[in-house]
Amino acid sequence: MVASASDMARQVLDATDIKRAITRITHEILEKNRDSEDLVLLGIPTRGDELAVRIAAKMSEVEGRTLRAGSLDVTMYRDDLRMRPARALEPTDIPDDIDDKVVILIDDVLMSGRTIRAALDALNDHGRPRAVQLAVLVDRGHRELPIRADFVGKNLPTSKSERVQVRLSATDHTEDSVSITGGAA
């Protein structure tokens, strides 16, 4: 069977582009927040937590002190639990008290905003941050909720029939990349 044009993946970011985006996001977070002292970085599994680790490492390099990223599983807070098969729970690991801190939520792709809404609900069970900011590698539009990212690696307008595939080395055991598949033939 021959793959149609709509099944072919079109790479839009390679490993160098992703590294550059992470560096830019890191500097933008530090500029907006003056420094890293009151920041808590939380990635949303499965790729947001790897991105959070990379941002924390870059931030540690820039700030000259060690920062650790955590993860926030939002599975049980999703509004589509009854519409899709249950997914395995991922660990929630919050490295610091979030009360009166600036929490940076980090995810790979922002689309409808529903995952971020779930993350905000999950955060409420862990404390009351002074502020919550959102960093994403890719913003593809198609918002269903009034949520926007504060820090974006790449704005990537797509059709709803297309799929954005983020691959990261630690999670996917492959070279870092972002590709688009699907769409009209």
mmCIF file with all atom_site columns, C-alpha atoms in Angstrom:
data_model
loop_
_atom_site.group_PDB
_atom_site.id
_atom_site.type_symbol
_atom_site.label_atom_id
_atom_site.label_alt_id
_atom_site.label_comp_id
_atom_site.label_asym_id
_atom_site.label_entity_id
_atom_site.label_seq_id
_atom_site.pdbx_PDB_ins_code
_atom_site.Cartn_x
_atom_site.Cartn_y
_atom_site.Cartn_z
_atom_site.occupancy
_atom_site.B_iso_or_equiv
_atom_site.pdbx_formal_charge
_atom_site.auth_seq_id
_atom_site.auth_comp_id
_atom_site.auth_asym_id
_atom_site.auth_atom_id
_atom_site.pdbx_PDB_model_num
ATOM 1   C CA . MET A 1 1   ? 0.000   0.000  0.000  1.00 0.00 ? 1   MET A CA 1
ATOM 2   C CA . VAL A 1 2   ? 1.381   3.403  -0.967 1.00 0.00 ? 2   VAL A CA 1
ATOM 3   C CA . ALA A 1 3   ? 1.089   6.241  1.555  1.00 0.00 ? 3   ALA A CA 1
ATOM 4   C CA . SER A 1 4   ? -0.980  9.172  0.342  1.00 0.00 ? 4   SER A CA 1
ATOM 5   C CA . ALA A 1 5   ? 0.292   12.726 0.536  1.00 0.00 ? 5   ALA A CA 1
ATOM 6   C CA . SER A 1 6   ? -1.978  13.317 3.540  1.00 0.00 ? 6   SER A CA 1
ATOM 7   C CA . ASP A 1 7   ? -0.295  10.445 5.461  1.00 0.00 ? 7   ASP A CA 1
ATOM 8   C CA . MET A 1 8   ? 3.239   11.744 4.929  1.00 0.00 ? 8   MET A CA 1
ATOM 9   C CA . ALA A 1 9   ? 4.912   13.589 7.787  1.00 0.00 ? 9   ALA A CA 1
ATOM 10  C CA . ARG A 1 10  ? 6.275   17.041 7.062  1.00 0.00 ? 10  ARG A CA 1
ATOM 11  C CA . GLN A 1 11  ? 9.001   18.028 9.519  1.00 0.00 ? 11  GLN A CA 1
ATOM 12  C CA . VAL A 1 12  ? 8.683   21.637 10.677 1.00 0.00 ? 12  VAL A CA 1
ATOM 13  C CA . LEU A 1 13  ? 11.272  21.697 13.485 1.00 0.00 ? 13  LEU A CA 1
ATOM 14  C CA . ASP A 1 14  ? 14.460  19.688 13.848 1.00 0.00 ? 14  ASP A CA 1
ATOM 15  C CA . ALA A 1 15  ? 16.655  19.160 16.928 1.00 0.00 ? 15  ALA A CA 1
ATOM 16  C CA . THR A 1 16  ? 18.516  22.452 16.393 1.00 0.00 ? 16  THR A CA 1
ATOM 17  C CA . ASP A 1 17  ? 15.245  24.394 16.047 1.00 0.00 ? 17  ASP A CA 1
ATOM 18  C CA . ILE A 1 18  ? 13.886  22.833 19.248 1.00 0.00 ? 18  ILE A CA 1
ATOM 19  C CA . LYS A 1 19  ? 17.073  23.626 21.166 1.00 0.00 ? 19  LYS A CA 1
ATOM 20  C CA . ARG A 1 20  ? 16.911  27.219 19.928 1.00 0.00 ? 20  ARG A CA 1
ATOM 21  C CA . ALA A 1 21  ? 13.226  27.499 20.934 1.00 0.00 ? 21  ALA A CA 1
ATOM 22  C CA . ILE A 1 22  ? 13.990  26.185 24.437 1.00 0.00 ? 22  ILE A CA 1
ATOM 23  C CA . THR A 1 23  ? 16.794  28.720 24.824 1.00 0.00 ? 23  THR A CA 1
ATOM 24  C CA . ARG A 1 24  ? 14.499  31.549 23.698 1.00 0.00 ? 24  ARG A CA 1
ATOM 25  C CA . ILE A 1 25  ? 11.645  30.441 25.997 1.00 0.00 ? 25  ILE A CA 1
ATOM 26  C CA . THR A 1 26  ? 14.087  30.224 28.934 1.00 0.00 ? 26  THR A CA 1
ATOM 27  C CA . HIS A 1 27  ? 15.348  33.773 28.396 1.00 0.00 ? 27  HIS A CA 1
ATOM 28  C CA . GLU A 1 28  ? 11.807  35.119 27.937 1.00 0.00 ? 28  GLU A CA 1
ATOM 29  C CA . ILE A 1 29  ? 10.701  33.495 31.226 1.00 0.00 ? 29  ILE A CA 1
ATOM 30  C CA . LEU A 1 30  ? 13.667  35.013 33.052 1.00 0.00 ? 30  LEU A CA 1
ATOM 31  C CA . GLU A 1 31  ? 13.093  38.452 31.501 1.00 0.00 ? 31  GLU A CA 1
ATOM 32  C CA . LYS A 1 32  ? 9.409   38.490 32.394 1.00 0.00 ? 32  LYS A CA 1
ATOM 33  C CA . ASN A 1 33  ? 10.034  37.294 35.949 1.00 0.00 ? 33  ASN A CA 1
ATOM 34  C CA . ARG A 1 34  ? 13.320  39.162 36.618 1.00 0.00 ? 34  ARG A CA 1
ATOM 35  C CA . ASP A 1 35  ? 15.013  35.980 37.915 1.00 0.00 ? 35  ASP A CA 1
ATOM 36  C CA . SER A 1 36  ? 14.302  32.391 38.874 1.00 0.00 ? 36  SER A CA 1
ATOM 37  C CA . GLU A 1 37  ? 14.029  32.766 42.652 1.00 0.00 ? 37  GLU A CA 1
ATOM 38  C CA . ASP A 1 38  ? 10.229  32.364 42.960 1.00 0.00 ? 38  ASP A CA 1
ATOM 39  C CA . LEU A 1 39  ? 9.682   30.148 39.903 1.00 0.00 ? 39  LEU A CA 1
ATOM 40  C CA . VAL A 1 40  ? 8.345   26.590 39.987 1.00 0.00 ? 40  VAL A CA 1
ATOM 41  C CA . LEU A 1 41  ? 8.592   24.776 36.634 1.00 0.00 ? 41  LEU A CA 1
ATOM 42  C CA . LEU A 1 42  ? 5.992   22.042 36.081 1.00 0.00 ? 42  LEU A CA 1
ATOM 43  C CA . GLY A 1 43  ? 5.797   20.000 32.904 1.00 0.00 ? 43  GLY A CA 1
ATOM 44  C CA . ILE A 1 44  ? 2.656   18.208 31.779 1.00 0.00 ? 44  ILE A CA 1
ATOM 45  C CA . PRO A 1 45  ? 3.466   14.571 30.921 1.00 0.00 ? 45  PRO A CA 1
ATOM 46  C CA . THR A 1 46  ? 4.498   13.084 28.670 1.00 0.00 ? 46  THR A CA 1
ATOM 47  C CA . ARG A 1 47  ? 6.559   15.531 26.672 1.00 0.00 ? 47  ARG A CA 1
ATOM 48  C CA . GLY A 1 48  ? 5.935   18.694 28.681 1.00 0.00 ? 48  GLY A CA 1
ATOM 49  C CA . ASP A 1 49  ? 7.853   17.234 31.590 1.00 0.00 ? 49  ASP A CA 1
ATOM 50  C CA . GLU A 1 50  ? 10.885  16.554 29.384 1.00 0.00 ? 50  GLU A CA 1
ATOM 51  C CA . LEU A 1 51  ? 10.696  20.118 28.039 1.00 0.00 ? 51  LEU A CA 1
ATOM 52  C CA . ALA A 1 52  ? 10.483  21.390 31.639 1.00 0.00 ? 52  ALA A CA 1
ATOM 53  C CA . VAL A 1 53  ? 13.671  19.493 32.524 1.00 0.00 ? 53  VAL A CA 1
ATOM 54  C CA . ARG A 1 54  ? 15.454  21.062 29.541 1.00 0.00 ? 54  ARG A CA 1
ATOM 55  C CA . ILE A 1 55  ? 14.237  24.562 30.422 1.00 0.00 ? 55  ILE A CA 1
ATOM 56  C CA . ALA A 1 56  ? 15.313  24.062 34.053 1.00 0.00 ? 56  ALA A CA 1
ATOM 57  C CA . ALA A 1 57  ? 18.765  22.949 32.888 1.00 0.00 ? 57  ALA A CA 1
ATOM 58  C CA . LYS A 1 58  ? 19.133  25.972 30.597 1.00 0.00 ? 58  LYS A CA 1
ATOM 59  C CA . MET A 1 59  ? 17.829  28.266 33.351 1.00 0.00 ? 59  MET A CA 1
ATOM 60  C CA . SER A 1 60  ? 20.329  26.760 35.824 1.00 0.00 ? 60  SER A CA 1
ATOM 61  C CA . GLU A 1 61  ? 23.109  27.475 33.335 1.00 0.00 ? 61  GLU A CA 1
ATOM 62  C CA . VAL A 1 62  ? 22.026  31.108 32.914 1.00 0.00 ? 62  VAL A CA 1
ATOM 63  C CA . GLU A 1 63  ? 21.271  31.779 36.597 1.00 0.00 ? 63  GLU A CA 1
ATOM 64  C CA . GLY A 1 64  ? 24.286  29.953 38.033 1.00 0.00 ? 64  GLY A CA 1
ATOM 65  C CA . ARG A 1 65  ? 22.179  27.946 40.475 1.00 0.00 ? 65  ARG A CA 1
ATOM 66  C CA . THR A 1 66  ? 20.440  24.605 40.205 1.00 0.00 ? 66  THR A CA 1
ATOM 67  C CA . LEU A 1 67  ? 16.752  24.581 39.345 1.00 0.00 ? 67  LEU A CA 1
ATOM 68  C CA . ARG A 1 68  ? 14.713  21.408 39.263 1.00 0.00 ? 68  ARG A CA 1
ATOM 69  C CA . ALA A 1 69  ? 11.627  20.877 37.164 1.00 0.00 ? 69  ALA A CA 1
ATOM 70  C CA . GLY A 1 70  ? 8.629   18.915 38.335 1.00 0.00 ? 70  GLY A CA 1
ATOM 71  C CA . SER A 1 71  ? 5.673   17.304 36.634 1.00 0.00 ? 71  SER A CA 1
ATOM 72  C CA . LEU A 1 72  ? 1.927   17.671 37.010 1.00 0.00 ? 72  LEU A CA 1
ATOM 73  C CA . ASP A 1 73  ? -0.289  14.834 35.813 1.00 0.00 ? 73  ASP A CA 1
ATOM 74  C CA . VAL A 1 74  ? -3.682  16.149 34.688 1.00 0.00 ? 74  VAL A CA 1
ATOM 75  C CA . THR A 1 75  ? -5.291  12.854 33.663 1.00 0.00 ? 75  THR A CA 1
ATOM 76  C CA . MET A 1 76  ? -7.941  12.779 36.395 1.00 0.00 ? 76  MET A CA 1
ATOM 77  C CA . TYR A 1 77  ? -8.833  16.437 35.791 1.00 0.00 ? 77  TYR A CA 1
ATOM 78  C CA . ARG A 1 78  ? -9.560  16.070 32.064 1.00 0.00 ? 78  ARG A CA 1
ATOM 79  C CA . ASP A 1 79  ? -13.084 16.764 30.848 1.00 0.00 ? 79  ASP A CA 1
ATOM 80  C CA . ASP A 1 80  ? -12.969 13.972 28.246 1.00 0.00 ? 80  ASP A CA 1
ATOM 81  C CA . LEU A 1 81  ? -12.432 10.977 30.545 1.00 0.00 ? 81  LEU A CA 1
ATOM 82  C CA . ARG A 1 82  ? -15.750 9.389  29.625 1.00 0.00 ? 82  ARG A CA 1
ATOM 83  C CA . MET A 1 83  ? -15.179 9.917  25.882 1.00 0.00 ? 83  MET A CA 1
ATOM 84  C CA . ARG A 1 84  ? -11.807 8.204  25.489 1.00 0.00 ? 84  ARG A CA 1
ATOM 85  C CA . PRO A 1 85  ? -10.100 5.162  26.925 1.00 0.00 ? 85  PRO A CA 1
ATOM 86  C CA . ALA A 1 86  ? -8.435  5.694  30.276 1.00 0.00 ? 86  ALA A CA 1
ATOM 87  C CA . ARG A 1 87  ? -4.769  6.546  30.062 1.00 0.00 ? 87  ARG A CA 1
ATOM 88  C CA . ALA A 1 88  ? -2.196  5.406  32.609 1.00 0.00 ? 88  ALA A CA 1
ATOM 89  C CA . LEU A 1 89  ? -1.548  7.934  35.341 1.00 0.00 ? 89  LEU A CA 1
ATOM 90  C CA . GLU A 1 90  ? 1.796   9.692  35.244 1.00 0.00 ? 90  GLU A CA 1
ATOM 91  C CA . PRO A 1 91  ? 3.622   10.844 38.382 1.00 0.00 ? 91  PRO A CA 1
ATOM 92  C CA . THR A 1 92  ? 3.048   14.270 39.848 1.00 0.00 ? 92  THR A CA 1
ATOM 93  C CA . ASP A 1 93  ? 6.268   15.608 41.317 1.00 0.00 ? 93  ASP A CA 1
ATOM 94  C CA . ILE A 1 94  ? 6.202   19.175 42.579 1.00 0.00 ? 94  ILE A CA 1
ATOM 95  C CA . PRO A 1 95  ? 9.750   20.124 43.627 1.00 0.00 ? 95  PRO A CA 1
ATOM 96  C CA . ASP A 1 96  ? 8.774   23.100 45.787 1.00 0.00 ? 96  ASP A CA 1
ATOM 97  C CA . ASP A 1 97  ? 5.828   24.603 47.616 1.00 0.00 ? 97  ASP A CA 1
ATOM 98  C CA . ILE A 1 98  ? 3.769   26.515 45.042 1.00 0.00 ? 98  ILE A CA 1
ATOM 99  C CA . ASP A 1 99  ? 2.038   28.880 47.484 1.00 0.00 ? 99  ASP A CA 1
ATOM 100 C CA . ASP A 1 100 ? 2.765   32.485 46.512 1.00 0.00 ? 100 ASP A CA 1
ATOM 101 C CA . LYS A 1 101 ? 5.195   31.350 43.779 1.00 0.00 ? 101 LYS A CA 1
ATOM 102 C CA . VAL A 1 102 ? 5.047   31.841 40.012 1.00 0.00 ? 102 VAL A CA 1
ATOM 103 C CA . VAL A 1 103 ? 4.265   28.482 38.445 1.00 0.00 ? 103 VAL A CA 1
ATOM 104 C CA . ILE A 1 104 ? 5.351   27.974 34.848 1.00 0.00 ? 104 ILE A CA 1
ATOM 105 C CA . LEU A 1 105 ? 3.265   25.226 33.241 1.00 0.00 ? 105 LEU A CA 1
ATOM 106 C CA . ILE A 1 106 ? 5.118   23.645 30.319 1.00 0.00 ? 106 ILE A CA 1
ATOM 107 C CA . ASP A 1 107 ? 3.581   21.528 27.557 1.00 0.00 ? 107 ASP A CA 1
ATOM 108 C CA . ASP A 1 108 ? 4.563   20.417 24.079 1.00 0.00 ? 108 ASP A CA 1
ATOM 109 C CA . VAL A 1 109 ? 1.512   21.469 22.021 1.00 0.00 ? 109 VAL A CA 1
ATOM 110 C CA . LEU A 1 110 ? -1.276  23.937 22.797 1.00 0.00 ? 110 LEU A CA 1
ATOM 111 C CA . MET A 1 111 ? -4.453  23.485 20.800 1.00 0.00 ? 111 MET A CA 1
ATOM 112 C CA . SER A 1 112 ? -7.919  23.599 22.391 1.00 0.00 ? 112 SER A CA 1
ATOM 113 C CA . GLY A 1 113 ? -6.729  24.710 25.830 1.00 0.00 ? 113 GLY A CA 1
ATOM 114 C CA . ARG A 1 114 ? -8.501  21.845 27.604 1.00 0.00 ? 114 ARG A CA 1
ATOM 115 C CA . THR A 1 115 ? -5.300  20.219 28.897 1.00 0.00 ? 115 THR A CA 1
ATOM 116 C CA . ILE A 1 116 ? -4.230  23.533 30.403 1.00 0.00 ? 116 ILE A CA 1
ATOM 117 C CA . ARG A 1 117 ? -7.663  23.986 32.019 1.00 0.00 ? 117 ARG A CA 1
ATOM 118 C CA . ALA A 1 118 ? -7.178  20.548 33.577 1.00 0.00 ? 118 ALA A CA 1
ATOM 119 C CA . ALA A 1 119 ? -3.697  21.584 34.754 1.00 0.00 ? 119 ALA A CA 1
ATOM 120 C CA . LEU A 1 120 ? -5.104  24.695 36.433 1.00 0.00 ? 120 LEU A CA 1
ATOM 121 C CA . ASP A 1 121 ? -7.646  22.519 38.255 1.00 0.00 ? 121 ASP A CA 1
ATOM 122 C CA . ALA A 1 122 ? -4.889  20.112 39.323 1.00 0.00 ? 122 ALA A CA 1
ATOM 123 C CA . LEU A 1 123 ? -2.762  22.999 40.609 1.00 0.00 ? 123 LEU A CA 1
ATOM 124 C CA . ASN A 1 124 ? -5.606  24.085 42.909 1.00 0.00 ? 124 ASN A CA 1
ATOM 125 C CA . ASP A 1 125 ? -5.224  20.796 44.785 1.00 0.00 ? 125 ASP A CA 1
ATOM 126 C CA . HIS A 1 126 ? -1.556  21.577 45.491 1.00 0.00 ? 126 HIS A CA 1
ATOM 127 C CA . GLY A 1 127 ? -1.689  25.186 46.638 1.00 0.00 ? 127 GLY A CA 1
ATOM 128 C CA . ARG A 1 128 ? -2.293  28.760 45.596 1.00 0.00 ? 128 ARG A CA 1
ATOM 129 C CA . PRO A 1 129 ? 0.358   30.201 43.292 1.00 0.00 ? 129 PRO A CA 1
ATOM 130 C CA . ARG A 1 130 ? 0.808   33.971 43.012 1.00 0.00 ? 130 ARG A CA 1
ATOM 131 C CA . ALA A 1 131 ? 0.636   33.588 39.225 1.00 0.00 ? 131 ALA A CA 1
ATOM 132 C CA . VAL A 1 132 ? 0.549   30.861 36.594 1.00 0.00 ? 132 VAL A CA 1
ATOM 133 C CA . GLN A 1 133 ? 2.266   31.284 33.235 1.00 0.00 ? 133 GLN A CA 1
ATOM 134 C CA . LEU A 1 134 ? 2.231   28.919 30.275 1.00 0.00 ? 134 LEU A CA 1
ATOM 135 C CA . ALA A 1 135 ? 5.151   27.897 28.040 1.00 0.00 ? 135 ALA A CA 1
ATOM 136 C CA . VAL A 1 136 ? 4.588   25.657 25.012 1.00 0.00 ? 136 VAL A CA 1
ATOM 137 C CA . LEU A 1 137 ? 6.868   24.398 22.295 1.00 0.00 ? 137 LEU A CA 1
ATOM 138 C CA . VAL A 1 138 ? 4.119   24.641 19.635 1.00 0.00 ? 138 VAL A CA 1
ATOM 139 C CA . ASP A 1 139 ? 0.928   26.713 19.545 1.00 0.00 ? 139 ASP A CA 1
ATOM 140 C CA . ARG A 1 140 ? -1.297  25.459 16.751 1.00 0.00 ? 140 ARG A CA 1
ATOM 141 C CA . GLY A 1 141 ? -4.423  27.531 17.402 1.00 0.00 ? 141 GLY A CA 1
ATOM 142 C CA . HIS A 1 142 ? -7.960  26.036 17.451 1.00 0.00 ? 142 HIS A CA 1
ATOM 143 C CA . ARG A 1 143 ? -8.731  27.273 20.974 1.00 0.00 ? 143 ARG A CA 1
ATOM 144 C CA . GLU A 1 144 ? -11.976 26.130 22.591 1.00 0.00 ? 144 GLU A CA 1
ATOM 145 C CA . LEU A 1 145 ? -11.248 27.904 25.875 1.00 0.00 ? 145 LEU A CA 1
ATOM 146 C CA . PRO A 1 146 ? -9.899  31.427 26.534 1.00 0.00 ? 146 PRO A CA 1
ATOM 147 C CA . ILE A 1 147 ? -6.328  30.291 27.209 1.00 0.00 ? 147 ILE A CA 1
ATOM 148 C CA . ARG A 1 148 ? -3.145  31.603 25.623 1.00 0.00 ? 148 ARG A CA 1
ATOM 149 C CA . ALA A 1 149 ? 0.518   30.826 26.085 1.00 0.00 ? 149 ALA A CA 1
ATOM 150 C CA . ASP A 1 150 ? 2.868   33.399 27.586 1.00 0.00 ? 150 ASP A CA 1
ATOM 151 C CA . PHE A 1 151 ? 5.911   31.795 25.951 1.00 0.00 ? 151 PHE A CA 1
ATOM 152 C CA . VAL A 1 152 ? 5.791   30.008 22.578 1.00 0.00 ? 152 VAL A CA 1
ATOM 153 C CA . GLY A 1 153 ? 8.563   28.207 20.740 1.00 0.00 ? 153 GLY A CA 1
ATOM 154 C CA . LYS A 1 154 ? 6.742   28.160 17.392 1.00 0.00 ? 154 LYS A CA 1
ATOM 155 C CA . ASN A 1 155 ? 3.303   29.314 16.240 1.00 0.00 ? 155 ASN A CA 1
ATOM 156 C CA . LEU A 1 156 ? 2.199   26.655 13.802 1.00 0.00 ? 156 LEU A CA 1
ATOM 157 C CA . PRO A 1 157 ? -1.173  27.301 12.144 1.00 0.00 ? 157 PRO A CA 1
ATOM 158 C CA . THR A 1 158 ? -2.707  23.957 11.188 1.00 0.00 ? 158 THR A CA 1
ATOM 159 C CA . SER A 1 159 ? -6.023  22.596 10.043 1.00 0.00 ? 159 SER A CA 1
ATOM 160 C CA . LYS A 1 160 ? -8.026  20.551 12.532 1.00 0.00 ? 160 LYS A CA 1
ATOM 161 C CA . SER A 1 161 ? -7.528  17.470 10.353 1.00 0.00 ? 161 SER A CA 1
ATOM 162 C CA . GLU A 1 162 ? -3.758  17.727 10.708 1.00 0.00 ? 162 GLU A CA 1
ATOM 163 C CA . ARG A 1 163 ? -1.825  16.219 13.592 1.00 0.00 ? 163 ARG A CA 1
ATOM 164 C CA . VAL A 1 164 ? 1.252   17.753 15.199 1.00 0.00 ? 164 VAL A CA 1
ATOM 165 C CA . GLN A 1 165 ? 3.722   15.111 16.355 1.00 0.00 ? 165 GLN A CA 1
ATOM 166 C CA . VAL A 1 166 ? 6.425   16.154 18.814 1.00 0.00 ? 166 VAL A CA 1
ATOM 167 C CA . ARG A 1 167 ? 9.235   13.666 19.298 1.00 0.00 ? 167 ARG A CA 1
ATOM 168 C CA . LEU A 1 168 ? 11.798  14.140 22.062 1.00 0.00 ? 168 LEU A CA 1
ATOM 169 C CA . SER A 1 169 ? 14.841  11.984 22.670 1.00 0.00 ? 169 SER A CA 1
ATOM 170 C CA . ALA A 1 170 ? 14.218  10.929 26.291 1.00 0.00 ? 170 ALA A CA 1
ATOM 171 C CA . THR A 1 171 ? 10.536  10.135 25.731 1.00 0.00 ? 171 THR A CA 1
ATOM 172 C CA . ASP A 1 172 ? 10.526  8.732  22.207 1.00 0.00 ? 172 ASP A CA 1
ATOM 173 C CA . HIS A 1 173 ? 14.109  7.403  21.953 1.00 0.00 ? 173 HIS A CA 1
ATOM 174 C CA . THR A 1 174 ? 14.578  9.204  18.657 1.00 0.00 ? 174 THR A CA 1
ATOM 175 C CA . GLU A 1 175 ? 15.980  12.506 17.451 1.00 0.00 ? 175 GLU A CA 1
ATOM 176 C CA . ASP A 1 176 ? 14.063  15.630 18.497 1.00 0.00 ? 176 ASP A CA 1
ATOM 177 C CA . SER A 1 177 ? 11.580  16.822 15.878 1.00 0.00 ? 177 SER A CA 1
ATOM 178 C CA . VAL A 1 178 ? 8.154   18.322 15.273 1.00 0.00 ? 178 VAL A CA 1
ATOM 179 C CA . SER A 1 179 ? 6.182   17.079 12.277 1.00 0.00 ? 179 SER A CA 1
ATOM 180 C CA . ILE A 1 180 ? 2.730   17.597 10.793 1.00 0.00 ? 180 ILE A CA 1
ATOM 181 C CA . THR A 1 181 ? 0.737   14.686 9.371  1.00 0.00 ? 181 THR A CA 1
ATOM 182 C CA . GLY A 1 182 ? -2.729  14.420 7.873  1.00 0.00 ? 182 GLY A CA 1
ATOM 183 C CA . GLY A 1 183 ? -4.769  17.131 6.241  1.00 0.00 ? 183 GLY A CA 1
ATOM 184 C CA . ALA A 1 184 ? -6.226  17.277 2.754  1.00 0.00 ? 184 ALA A CA 1
ATOM 185 C CA . ALA A 1 185 ? -4.757  15.014 0.094  1.00 0.00 ? 185 ALA A CA 1
#
